Structure formats: C-alpha cells, structure tokens
Amino acid sequence: MTKVVGVSPEQVGIFWPVASKQIERANNISETGFSLDHLREKVEKGRNQLWLINNGQAAAITAIIEYPLHRAIKVTYLGGNDMDEWLADFVEVIEGFGRENDCKFIETNGRKGWERVCKPLGAKLEYIVLRKAL
C-alpha cells in the first residue's frame, strides 16, 4: 500500500533531508534554474507543497498555478525509486488535493518519456518546451 503524505511548511526541516535526496535527482536532470535551497524556501514559505511517498522512497514538489480562467495543480519535481509501484496512487492523492483547492487540471512538464508514463493515468500530451542555451 502506497503512503503519500503532504508535509506542512512548519515540518519541512524535519523531512527535507530525506526528501531532498529524491528532489535533487529530479532537479539534476536538466537546468531548472533552482537550487535545492531555493526549492526548500518555496516550500517553507507555502508557495509550493512537499510530498513524501512511502517514507522517502520518493518525493515530489507541487505548486498551485493561478491562470486567469482557472487553477491547476502542477507537479514540478518528482523523483524516486520503483515508480511503477506508487505513481498511480501518488497521482490520485494529488488529484484530490487539486480538487480540494479548486483546480481544474493536474499538469506537469518534463522529458518526452513522461508522456509514456502518464498516458495510462489519463494524461495527454498538450505541448512541449524546447530550449537552446545562449
């Protein structure tokens, strides 16, 4: 049974040592523009949410995005082991959190391979981001 726990901003200091190992893996895949310290600060200030999956087997950071016409819960960082064991349960919890916060969509962006992983969960590719270093 998968256990997905939201970490309150006040408890980030307790859980960050475990969560940051998984978040760092996701953050190191491409240049995100954020250090681990930046990410921790955003969670501690309540601008983002930290999630622990199976006591640190995985961790995620989400953000509620305010668009002019709706809100969305966005998974901004997700890292961990044995994703096939817990991803569907994680998505279910985040969807519930999004509904509780009047979000119309759950979204993420990432490498093209995420399309294959997320499609069985009901997601569809809507756009991609291309980047060139200057």
Coordinates of C-alpha atoms in Angstrom, one line a residue:
M1 CA 0.0 0.0 0.0
T2 CA 1.4 3.3 -1.1
K3 CA 1.6 6.1 1.5
V4 CA 1.6 9.7 0.2
V5 CA 2.0 12.4 2.9
G6 CA 1.8 16.1 2.4
V7 CA 4.5 17.9 4.6
S8 CA 3.4 21.2 6.2
P9 CA 5.6 24.2 5.8
E10 CA 6.5 24.0 9.5
Q11 CA 7.7 20.4 9.2
V12 CA 9.9 20.9 6.1
G13 CA 13.1 21.0 8.2
I14 CA 12.3 17.6 9.7
F15 CA 11.6 15.8 6.3
W16 CA 13.9 17.8 3.9
P17 CA 17.0 15.6 4.5
V18 CA 15.1 12.6 3.2
A19 CA 13.0 14.4 0.5
S20 CA 15.8 16.5 -0.9
K21 CA 17.8 13.3 -2.0
Q22 CA 14.9 12.4 -4.3
I23 CA 14.2 16.0 -5.3
E24 CA 17.9 16.5 -6.2
R25 CA 17.7 13.6 -8.6
A26 CA 14.8 15.3 -10.5
N27 CA 16.5 18.7 -10.3
N28 CA 19.8 17.4 -11.7
I29 CA 18.3 16.0 -14.9
S30 CA 18.1 19.4 -16.6
E31 CA 18.9 23.0 -15.7
T32 CA 15.8 24.1 -13.8
G33 CA 17.1 27.5 -12.6
F34 CA 16.5 26.5 -9.0
S35 CA 18.9 25.1 -6.4
L36 CA 17.7 22.8 -3.6
D37 CA 17.9 25.8 -1.2
H38 CA 15.5 27.7 -3.5
L39 CA 13.1 24.8 -3.6
R40 CA 13.2 24.3 0.2
E41 CA 12.5 28.0 0.7
K42 CA 9.5 28.0 -1.6
V43 CA 8.0 25.0 0.3
E44 CA 8.8 26.6 3.7
K45 CA 7.0 29.8 2.6
G46 CA 4.0 27.9 1.5
R47 CA 4.3 28.7 -2.2
N48 CA 4.9 25.1 -3.1
Q49 CA 3.9 21.8 -1.4
L50 CA 6.3 18.9 -0.4
W51 CA 5.1 15.3 -0.6
L52 CA 6.8 12.2 0.7
I53 CA 6.0 8.9 -0.8
N54 CA 6.5 5.6 1.1
N55 CA 8.6 7.3 3.8
G56 CA 11.1 8.7 1.4
Q57 CA 11.2 6.1 -1.4
A58 CA 10.2 9.1 -3.5
A59 CA 9.4 12.8 -3.0
A60 CA 7.6 15.5 -5.0
I61 CA 7.0 19.2 -5.1
T62 CA 3.8 20.7 -6.4
A63 CA 2.5 24.2 -7.0
I64 CA -0.9 25.6 -7.4
I65 CA -0.8 27.7 -10.6
E66 CA -3.2 30.6 -10.9
Y67 CA -4.3 31.2 -14.5
P68 CA -6.7 34.0 -15.4
L69 CA -9.5 31.5 -16.1
H70 CA -8.7 28.6 -13.8
R71 CA -6.3 27.0 -11.3
A72 CA -4.1 23.9 -11.9
I73 CA -2.0 21.7 -9.6
K74 CA 1.4 21.3 -11.2
V75 CA 3.9 18.6 -10.3
T76 CA 7.1 20.5 -10.6
Y77 CA 9.6 17.9 -9.2
L78 CA 9.2 14.2 -8.8
G79 CA 12.0 11.7 -8.0
G80 CA 12.2 8.3 -6.5
N81 CA 12.7 4.6 -7.0
D82 CA 10.3 1.9 -8.3
M83 CA 7.9 4.4 -9.7
D84 CA 5.6 1.8 -11.2
E85 CA 4.7 0.7 -7.6
W86 CA 3.4 4.1 -6.4
L87 CA 2.9 6.6 -9.3
A88 CA -0.9 5.9 -9.8
D89 CA -1.5 6.3 -6.0
F90 CA 0.5 9.5 -5.9
V91 CA -1.4 10.9 -8.8
E92 CA -4.7 10.0 -7.1
V93 CA -3.7 11.9 -4.0
I94 CA -2.5 15.0 -5.9
E95 CA -5.7 15.0 -8.0
G96 CA -7.7 15.0 -4.7
F97 CA -5.5 17.9 -3.3
G98 CA -6.1 19.7 -6.6
R99 CA -9.9 19.3 -6.4
E100 CA -9.8 20.5 -2.7
N101 CA -8.1 23.6 -3.9
D102 CA -10.5 24.3 -6.8
C103 CA -8.0 23.2 -9.5
K104 CA -9.4 22.3 -12.9
F105 CA -6.3 20.4 -14.1
I106 CA -3.3 18.5 -12.9
E107 CA -0.2 19.2 -15.0
T108 CA 3.5 18.7 -15.3
N109 CA 6.2 19.3 -17.8
G110 CA 9.3 17.2 -18.3
R111 CA 11.2 15.0 -20.7
K112 CA 9.3 13.4 -23.6
G113 CA 9.4 10.0 -21.8
W114 CA 6.9 11.3 -19.3
E115 CA 4.2 11.0 -22.0
R116 CA 4.5 7.2 -22.0
V117 CA 4.4 7.1 -18.2
C118 CA 1.5 9.4 -17.8
K119 CA -0.7 8.3 -20.6
P120 CA -2.1 5.2 -18.8
L121 CA -3.1 7.5 -16.0
G122 CA -5.3 9.6 -18.3
A123 CA -2.9 12.3 -19.3
K124 CA -2.4 13.5 -22.8
L125 CA 0.5 15.5 -24.3
E126 CA -0.6 19.1 -25.0
Y127 CA 2.6 20.9 -25.6
I128 CA 6.4 20.6 -25.3
V129 CA 9.1 23.1 -24.4
L130 CA 12.2 23.3 -26.5
R131 CA 15.3 25.0 -25.1
K132 CA 18.5 26.2 -26.6
A133 CA 21.4 27.6 -24.4
L134 CA 22.6 31.0 -25.3

